[in-house]
């Protein structure tokens, strides 16, 4: 995790271990996302009743909203084992063939970041999803032959942060797509209380509300902030997660009352101070703050747009009047917002 960037959507290795401990195991234990839960319940119970593997399922939504967690819950609810891999890990079609051919009947295959799979692997996946079959190519050039390989019925659970990037033939092969939404503060409070219980931390209602309101609609961030509050409470306080401890801890980590962190403020600050509020192109903005365009586009921007602080226009990114207000800067007369 880059220094001080505690609201980044991704998880590092150490965090994954803690996350595993905090993951709900059943649909009933999964907080919020009422619509998705209801839809999944029908898909899973319907399939179970028929004694067949359910349709392939696509989970679409920003990082940290619970896609990996849901894939595990799906396997758990079906009483089936799960295999976990990701698009970037599958470089060659052969990598995918090896995984597919070793699946057992009914197994759930979780393919994270499915939009980042290589083209040949993607094409192999079409046939595997539709006909439970793959063609393994043996040899090269004119002498190459395709050997068909039957696969046991399996359920693919694909996850993507960019469903718009999925080619239509792939998207069409999912029987059900769950669109995950950012969580309401009320749901996030519940996530905080649940995690605090599991971490054996005493968190009062006001502190939970404070953490929830700064977690930008994302359970992973709520859990992350909770752990920082726990550190603070244990080192500087009396070990209890009070609202004072929460506020003081979040001030140390530069998470402001709207949930903006250093990265968000860097993006907004550059947009206002260097580019007069825009419009400015994404890559120029990213270079100005020394970040990858992907980080700016996928981590900071969705939240800033949702908060009404930044707008994406065909001419580039522009700051809104609220952005000038939030950073306490006077808005020039010529500013676009
Ligand atoms: P994604 O795969 O979408 O990036 P994860 O499934 O890894 O997100 O979830 C990140 C963390 O947030 C996990 O530790 C998980 O425990 C927690 N989490 C996500 N969704 C929920 C939820 N609905 N209820 C409780 N905890 C959740």
Tab-separated table of C-alpha atoms and ligand atoms in Angstrom:
chain	number	residue	atom	x	y	z
A	1	UNK	CA	0.000	0.000	0.000
A	2	UNK	CA	1.499	3.399	-0.863
A	3	UNK	CA	2.387	5.409	2.207
A	4	UNK	CA	-0.553	7.141	3.802
A	5	UNK	CA	-2.977	5.916	1.225
A	6	UNK	CA	-5.264	3.979	3.458
A	7	UNK	CA	-8.340	4.365	1.353
A	8	UNK	CA	-6.905	2.685	-1.741
A	9	UNK	CA	-9.409	0.102	-2.949
A	10	UNK	CA	-6.953	-2.822	-3.159
A	11	UNK	CA	-5.719	-5.097	-0.398
A	12	UNK	CA	-2.092	-5.935	0.375
A	13	UNK	CA	-0.874	-9.303	1.584
A	14	UNK	CA	-1.054	-8.640	5.304
A	15	UNK	CA	-4.511	-7.212	4.902
A	16	UNK	CA	-5.736	-10.266	3.033
A	17	UNK	CA	-5.045	-12.414	6.073
A	18	UNK	CA	-7.151	-10.152	8.305
A	19	UNK	CA	-9.818	-9.881	5.638
A	20	UNK	CA	-10.131	-13.640	5.488
A	21	UNK	CA	-10.963	-13.660	9.182
A	22	UNK	CA	-13.621	-10.980	8.738
A	23	UNK	CA	-15.375	-12.480	5.729
A	24	UNK	CA	-18.989	-13.463	6.223
A	25	UNK	CA	-19.504	-17.138	5.350
A	26	UNK	CA	-23.208	-17.220	4.507
A	27	UNK	CA	-25.636	-15.048	2.563
A	28	UNK	CA	-27.509	-14.345	5.789
A	29	UNK	CA	-24.319	-12.982	7.349
A	30	UNK	CA	-23.522	-10.788	4.321
A	31	UNK	CA	-24.460	-7.223	5.233
A	32	UNK	CA	-26.404	-4.948	2.845
A	33	UNK	CA	-26.709	-5.407	-0.961
A	34	UNK	CA	-30.298	-6.514	-0.411
A	35	UNK	CA	-31.169	-6.796	-4.064
A	36	UNK	CA	-28.099	-8.826	-4.977
A	37	UNK	CA	-28.633	-11.100	-1.994
A	38	UNK	CA	-32.243	-11.702	-2.898
A	39	UNK	CA	-31.370	-12.426	-6.536
A	40	UNK	CA	-28.526	-14.757	-5.604
A	41	UNK	CA	-30.676	-16.619	-3.119
A	42	UNK	CA	-33.123	-17.462	-5.910
A	43	UNK	CA	-30.377	-18.486	-8.348
A	44	UNK	CA	-28.650	-20.707	-5.788
A	45	UNK	CA	-31.718	-22.293	-4.215
A	46	UNK	CA	-33.262	-22.867	-7.648
A	47	UNK	CA	-30.157	-24.710	-8.814
A	48	UNK	CA	-29.862	-26.647	-5.583
A	49	UNK	CA	-33.487	-27.741	-5.867
A	50	UNK	CA	-32.841	-29.039	-9.375
A	51	UNK	CA	-29.622	-30.697	-8.274
A	52	UNK	CA	-27.741	-28.917	-11.059
A	53	UNK	CA	-24.902	-26.409	-11.244
A	54	UNK	CA	-26.328	-22.865	-11.350
A	55	UNK	CA	-25.790	-20.486	-14.244
A	56	UNK	CA	-22.466	-18.715	-14.427
A	57	UNK	CA	-22.494	-15.587	-12.288
A	58	UNK	CA	-20.838	-12.235	-12.927
A	59	UNK	CA	-20.188	-9.924	-9.984
A	60	UNK	CA	-19.648	-6.358	-11.154
A	61	UNK	CA	-18.620	-3.441	-8.988
A	62	UNK	CA	-15.794	-1.366	-7.539
A	63	UNK	CA	-13.041	-2.926	-5.385
A	64	UNK	CA	-13.726	-3.825	-1.773
A	65	UNK	CA	-17.512	-4.248	-2.029
A	66	UNK	CA	-17.482	-7.985	-1.367
A	67	UNK	CA	-17.089	-9.786	-4.701
A	68	UNK	CA	-14.506	-12.294	-3.444
A	69	UNK	CA	-16.526	-12.759	-0.279
A	70	UNK	CA	-19.679	-13.453	-2.293
A	71	UNK	CA	-17.908	-15.998	-4.501
A	72	UNK	CA	-16.924	-17.934	-1.380
A	73	UNK	CA	-20.429	-17.640	-0.032
A	74	UNK	CA	-21.805	-18.992	-3.320
A	75	UNK	CA	-19.578	-22.082	-3.052
A	76	UNK	CA	-20.455	-22.458	0.614
A	77	UNK	CA	-24.198	-22.169	-0.021
A	78	UNK	CA	-23.925	-24.748	-2.816
A	79	UNK	CA	-21.823	-27.006	-0.594
A	80	UNK	CA	-19.128	-27.094	-3.293
A	81	UNK	CA	-15.383	-26.479	-3.260
A	82	UNK	CA	-14.025	-23.284	-4.783
A	83	UNK	CA	-10.955	-22.619	-6.927
A	84	UNK	CA	-9.677	-19.058	-6.961
A	85	UNK	CA	-7.688	-17.433	-9.743
A	86	UNK	CA	-7.582	-14.140	-11.603
A	87	UNK	CA	-7.448	-12.758	-15.139
A	88	UNK	CA	-3.874	-11.463	-14.880
A	89	UNK	CA	-2.716	-14.889	-13.595
A	90	UNK	CA	-3.945	-16.530	-16.801
A	91	UNK	CA	-1.432	-15.515	-19.428
A	92	UNK	CA	-1.952	-18.358	-21.886
A	93	UNK	CA	-4.948	-20.376	-22.948
A	94	UNK	CA	-3.009	-23.418	-21.693
A	95	UNK	CA	-3.051	-21.997	-18.139
A	96	UNK	CA	-6.818	-21.857	-18.291
A	97	UNK	CA	-7.092	-25.327	-19.861
A	98	UNK	CA	-5.052	-26.735	-16.973
A	99	UNK	CA	-7.344	-25.172	-14.389
A	100	UNK	CA	-10.572	-26.100	-16.177
A	101	UNK	CA	-9.579	-29.699	-16.778
A	102	UNK	CA	-8.772	-30.213	-13.103
A	103	UNK	CA	-12.135	-28.964	-11.797
A	104	UNK	CA	-14.388	-31.460	-10.088
A	105	UNK	CA	-18.090	-31.711	-10.873
A	106	UNK	CA	-20.047	-28.743	-9.537
A	107	UNK	CA	-16.931	-26.898	-8.390
A	108	UNK	CA	-17.034	-23.099	-8.312
A	109	UNK	CA	-14.293	-21.340	-10.259
A	110	UNK	CA	-13.753	-17.766	-9.100
A	111	UNK	CA	-12.062	-15.649	-11.758
A	112	UNK	CA	-11.240	-12.248	-10.326
A	113	UNK	CA	-10.489	-9.319	-12.659
A	114	UNK	CA	-11.899	-11.319	-15.528
A	115	UNK	CA	-11.592	-8.289	-17.836
A	116	UNK	CA	-7.811	-8.630	-17.655
A	117	UNK	CA	-7.605	-12.115	-19.143
A	118	UNK	CA	-5.658	-12.640	-22.382
A	119	UNK	CA	-7.658	-12.857	-25.611
A	120	UNK	CA	-6.927	-16.543	-26.413
A	121	UNK	CA	-7.851	-17.560	-22.857
A	122	UNK	CA	-11.048	-15.548	-23.139
A	123	UNK	CA	-12.023	-17.376	-26.313
A	124	UNK	CA	-11.350	-20.734	-24.692
A	125	UNK	CA	-13.548	-19.667	-21.808
A	126	UNK	CA	-16.523	-19.008	-24.133
A	127	UNK	CA	-16.685	-22.656	-25.149
A	128	UNK	CA	-15.992	-23.919	-21.644
A	129	UNK	CA	-18.858	-21.848	-20.245
A	130	UNK	CA	-21.310	-22.811	-22.921
A	131	UNK	CA	-20.524	-26.431	-23.755
A	132	UNK	CA	-18.283	-27.562	-20.875
A	133	UNK	CA	-15.621	-28.339	-23.423
A	134	UNK	CA	-12.259	-26.942	-24.437
A	135	UNK	CA	-10.128	-27.515	-27.501
A	136	UNK	CA	-6.543	-28.076	-26.522
A	137	UNK	CA	-4.237	-27.188	-29.404
A	138	UNK	CA	-1.333	-29.549	-29.802
A	139	UNK	CA	1.596	-28.612	-32.052
A	140	UNK	CA	2.211	-25.497	-34.083
A	141	UNK	CA	1.650	-24.252	-37.623
A	142	UNK	CA	-0.104	-26.354	-40.281
A	143	UNK	CA	0.393	-29.566	-38.278
A	144	UNK	CA	-1.423	-28.240	-35.189
A	145	UNK	CA	-4.471	-30.220	-34.126
A	146	UNK	CA	-7.273	-29.408	-31.736
A	147	UNK	CA	-8.030	-32.112	-29.213
A	148	UNK	CA	-11.460	-31.650	-27.648
A	149	UNK	CA	-11.602	-32.163	-23.915
A	150	UNK	CA	-14.863	-32.664	-22.013
A	151	UNK	CA	-15.196	-30.761	-18.745
A	152	UNK	CA	-17.411	-31.544	-15.764
A	153	UNK	CA	-20.227	-29.016	-15.266
A	154	UNK	CA	-18.875	-26.188	-13.118
A	155	UNK	CA	-20.003	-22.721	-12.088
A	156	UNK	CA	-17.916	-19.788	-13.142
A	157	UNK	CA	-18.089	-16.781	-10.852
A	158	UNK	CA	-16.417	-13.883	-12.612
A	159	UNK	CA	-15.638	-10.596	-10.910
A	160	UNK	CA	-14.910	-7.308	-12.597
A	161	UNK	CA	-14.492	-3.701	-11.619
A	162	UNK	CA	-15.012	-2.744	-15.263
A	163	UNK	CA	-18.022	-4.583	-16.676
A	164	UNK	CA	-18.033	-2.121	-19.583
A	165	UNK	CA	-14.722	-3.576	-20.720
A	166	UNK	CA	-16.038	-7.115	-21.045
A	167	UNK	CA	-16.620	-8.201	-24.626
A	168	UNK	CA	-20.311	-8.844	-25.310
A	169	UNK	CA	-19.842	-12.570	-26.080
A	170	UNK	CA	-18.342	-13.065	-22.623
A	171	UNK	CA	-20.933	-10.936	-20.853
A	172	UNK	CA	-23.734	-12.811	-22.611
A	173	UNK	CA	-22.546	-16.158	-21.318
A	174	UNK	CA	-23.270	-15.233	-17.725
A	175	UNK	CA	-26.790	-16.247	-16.748
A	176	UNK	CA	-26.874	-13.709	-13.980
A	177	UNK	CA	-25.017	-10.459	-13.345
A	178	UNK	CA	-25.002	-8.969	-9.866
A	179	UNK	CA	-24.376	-5.233	-9.893
A	180	UNK	CA	-22.861	-4.373	-6.546
A	181	UNK	CA	-23.630	-0.903	-5.255
A	182	UNK	CA	-21.710	1.221	-2.764
A	183	UNK	CA	-23.055	0.609	0.751
A	184	UNK	CA	-25.286	2.937	2.744
A	185	UNK	CA	-23.777	4.328	5.960
A	186	UNK	CA	-26.294	2.250	7.962
A	187	UNK	CA	-25.036	-0.969	6.367
A	188	UNK	CA	-21.436	0.061	6.907
A	189	UNK	CA	-22.149	0.674	10.580
A	190	UNK	CA	-23.323	-2.903	10.740
A	191	UNK	CA	-20.120	-4.064	9.012
A	192	UNK	CA	-18.082	-2.100	11.584
A	193	UNK	CA	-19.991	-3.575	14.526
A	194	UNK	CA	-19.688	-7.085	13.113
A	195	UNK	CA	-15.938	-6.755	12.496
A	196	UNK	CA	-15.365	-5.122	15.896
A	197	UNK	CA	-17.020	-8.135	17.529
A	198	UNK	CA	-14.749	-10.492	15.601
A	199	UNK	CA	-11.676	-8.398	16.503
A	200	UNK	CA	-12.814	-8.307	20.121
A	201	UNK	CA	-12.897	-4.513	20.135
A	202	UNK	CA	-15.414	-2.454	22.055
A	203	UNK	CA	-16.811	0.105	19.604
A	204	UNK	CA	-19.680	2.406	20.564
A	205	UNK	CA	-22.493	3.448	18.226
A	206	UNK	CA	-21.166	6.942	17.667
A	207	UNK	CA	-17.686	5.685	16.770
A	208	UNK	CA	-19.162	3.113	14.372
A	209	UNK	CA	-21.186	5.858	12.691
A	210	UNK	CA	-18.085	8.055	12.414
A	211	UNK	CA	-16.049	5.258	10.798
A	212	UNK	CA	-18.933	4.302	8.493
A	213	UNK	CA	-19.422	7.841	7.247
A	214	UNK	CA	-15.761	8.101	6.241
A	215	UNK	CA	-15.553	4.700	4.518
A	216	UNK	CA	-16.725	5.853	1.088
A	217	UNK	CA	-19.395	3.202	0.827
A	218	UNK	CA	-16.855	0.362	0.946
A	219	UNK	CA	-16.678	-2.449	3.556
A	220	UNK	CA	-12.962	-3.076	2.936
A	221	UNK	CA	-12.276	0.551	3.845
A	222	UNK	CA	-14.579	0.388	6.878
A	223	UNK	CA	-12.606	-2.630	8.138
A	224	UNK	CA	-9.322	-0.890	7.419
A	225	UNK	CA	-10.312	2.276	9.272
A	226	UNK	CA	-11.600	0.182	12.149
A	227	UNK	CA	-8.186	-1.461	12.496
A	228	UNK	CA	-6.477	1.938	12.537
A	229	UNK	CA	-8.894	3.065	15.245
A	230	UNK	CA	-8.100	-0.099	17.178
A	231	UNK	CA	-4.343	0.659	16.977
A	232	UNK	CA	-4.964	4.191	18.163
A	233	UNK	CA	-7.213	3.103	21.009
A	234	UNK	CA	-4.695	0.521	22.182
A	235	UNK	CA	-1.603	2.734	21.917
A	236	UNK	CA	-2.933	6.163	22.853
A	237	UNK	CA	-6.252	5.493	24.545
A	238	UNK	CA	-7.803	3.049	26.990
A	239	UNK	CA	-8.377	0.335	24.384
A	240	UNK	CA	-12.006	1.261	23.737
A	241	UNK	CA	-13.234	2.410	20.331
A	242	UNK	CA	-14.831	5.693	21.359
A	243	UNK	CA	-15.810	8.436	18.952
A	244	UNK	CA	-12.898	10.542	20.256
A	245	UNK	CA	-10.463	7.739	19.483
A	246	UNK	CA	-12.048	7.298	16.042
A	247	UNK	CA	-11.774	10.994	15.185
A	248	UNK	CA	-8.215	11.288	16.468
A	249	UNK	CA	-7.098	8.129	14.643
A	250	UNK	CA	-8.642	9.212	11.356
A	251	UNK	CA	-7.011	12.620	11.685
A	252	UNK	CA	-3.617	10.915	12.013
A	253	UNK	CA	-4.280	9.017	8.792
A	254	UNK	CA	-5.543	12.159	7.039
A	255	UNK	CA	-8.977	10.786	6.298
A	256	UNK	CA	-11.235	13.804	6.321
A	257	UNK	CA	-14.866	14.013	7.422
A	258	UNK	CA	-16.102	13.257	3.916
A	259	UNK	CA	-13.827	10.236	3.622
A	260	UNK	CA	-11.314	11.843	1.270
A	261	UNK	CA	-7.746	10.711	1.780
A	262	UNK	CA	-4.364	12.004	0.663
A	263	UNK	CA	-4.798	10.665	-2.880
A	264	UNK	CA	-8.227	12.219	-3.350
A	265	UNK	CA	-7.058	15.548	-2.059
A	266	UNK	CA	-3.951	15.361	-4.266
A	267	UNK	CA	-6.164	14.813	-7.332
A	268	UNK	CA	-8.484	17.657	-6.403
A	269	UNK	CA	-5.620	19.909	-5.315
A	270	UNK	CA	-3.815	19.463	-8.655
A	271	UNK	CA	-7.018	19.979	-10.589
A	272	UNK	CA	-7.714	23.246	-8.774
A	273	UNK	CA	-4.238	24.634	-8.173
A	274	UNK	CA	-2.404	23.540	-11.312
A	275	UNK	CA	-5.182	23.430	-13.880
A	276	UNK	CA	-7.567	26.099	-12.610
A	277	UNK	CA	-10.337	23.529	-12.168
A	278	UNK	CA	-9.873	21.894	-15.591
A	279	UNK	CA	-10.759	20.615	-18.051
A	280	UNK	CA	-7.633	18.488	-17.976
A	281	UNK	CA	-6.921	15.048	-19.396
A	282	UNK	CA	-6.719	12.063	-17.047
A	283	UNK	CA	-3.104	11.191	-17.872
A	284	UNK	CA	-1.923	14.787	-17.392
A	285	UNK	CA	-3.640	14.877	-14.023
A	286	UNK	CA	-2.096	11.542	-13.015
A	287	UNK	CA	1.418	12.637	-14.041
A	288	UNK	CA	1.002	15.887	-12.106
A	289	UNK	CA	0.563	13.968	-8.849
A	290	UNK	CA	2.953	11.126	-9.688
A	291	UNK	CA	0.309	8.396	-9.756
A	292	UNK	CA	-0.703	5.750	-12.287
A	293	UNK	CA	-3.662	6.717	-14.459
A	294	UNK	CA	-5.413	3.496	-13.353
A	295	UNK	CA	-5.103	4.485	-9.690
A	296	UNK	CA	-6.567	7.906	-10.339
A	297	UNK	CA	-9.310	6.561	-12.575
A	298	UNK	CA	-10.328	3.505	-10.555
A	299	UNK	CA	-9.564	4.460	-6.962
A	300	UNK	CA	-9.981	8.204	-6.590
A	301	UNK	CA	-12.329	9.300	-9.345
A	302	UNK	CA	-15.384	7.094	-8.808
A	303	UNK	CA	-15.624	8.406	-5.276
A	304	UNK	CA	-14.952	12.035	-6.211
A	305	UNK	CA	-17.574	11.841	-8.964
A	306	UNK	CA	-20.062	10.287	-6.571
A	307	UNK	CA	-19.390	13.015	-4.064
A	308	UNK	CA	-20.113	15.640	-6.728
A	309	UNK	CA	-16.576	17.012	-6.475
A	310	UNK	CA	-15.319	16.096	-9.927
A	311	UNK	CA	-16.940	15.580	-13.310
A	312	UNK	CA	-15.697	13.556	-16.257
A	313	UNK	CA	-16.461	15.343	-19.499
A	314	UNK	CA	-15.448	14.642	-23.117
A	315	UNK	CA	-12.968	17.538	-22.845
A	316	UNK	CA	-11.397	16.235	-19.649
A	317	UNK	CA	-11.819	16.280	-15.885
A	318	UNK	CA	-13.332	19.352	-14.281
A	319	UNK	CA	-13.771	20.360	-10.651
A	320	UNK	CA	-17.223	21.350	-9.412
A	321	UNK	CA	-18.019	24.322	-7.193
A	322	UNK	CA	-18.239	21.869	-4.265
A	323	UNK	CA	-14.591	20.885	-4.850
A	324	UNK	CA	-13.440	24.501	-4.462
A	325	UNK	CA	-15.500	24.763	-1.297
A	326	UNK	CA	-14.224	21.461	0.115
A	327	UNK	CA	-10.588	22.479	-0.234
A	328	UNK	CA	-11.404	25.966	1.072
A	329	UNK	CA	-10.238	27.713	-2.078
A	330	UNK	CA	-11.932	30.691	-3.734
A	331	UNK	CA	-13.503	29.706	-7.037
A	332	UNK	CA	-12.212	31.822	-9.937
A	333	UNK	CA	-14.901	33.415	-12.099
A	334	UNK	CA	-13.725	31.477	-15.140
A	335	UNK	CA	-13.750	28.062	-13.435
A	336	UNK	CA	-15.891	25.503	-15.240
A	337	UNK	CA	-17.724	23.889	-12.265
B	1	LIG	P1	-13.795	-7.395	-3.482
B	1	LIG	O1	-13.522	-8.810	-3.892
B	1	LIG	O2	-15.052	-6.852	-4.085
B	1	LIG	O3	-12.622	-6.479	-3.708
B	1	LIG	P2	-13.860	-8.512	-0.800
B	1	LIG	O4	-14.850	-9.593	-0.973
B	1	LIG	O5	-12.413	-8.927	-0.773
B	1	LIG	O6	-14.066	-7.371	-1.896
B	1	LIG	O7	-14.237	-7.730	0.550
B	1	LIG	C1	-13.306	-6.908	1.230
B	1	LIG	C2	-13.501	-7.012	2.724
B	1	LIG	O8	-14.747	-6.396	3.057
B	1	LIG	C3	-13.547	-8.433	3.266
B	1	LIG	O9	-12.742	-8.517	4.408
B	1	LIG	C4	-14.958	-8.666	3.698
B	1	LIG	O10	-14.971	-9.283	4.947
B	1	LIG	C5	-15.548	-7.279	3.840
B	1	LIG	N1	-16.914	-7.268	3.305
B	1	LIG	C6	-17.247	-7.058	2.001
B	1	LIG	N2	-18.579	-7.087	1.845
B	1	LIG	C7	-19.103	-7.320	3.072
B	1	LIG	C8	-20.447	-7.443	3.550
B	1	LIG	N3	-21.500	-7.310	2.736
B	1	LIG	N4	-20.632	-7.702	4.869
B	1	LIG	C9	-19.558	-7.787	5.692
B	1	LIG	N5	-18.273	-7.663	5.300
B	1	LIG	C10	-18.036	-7.441	4.007
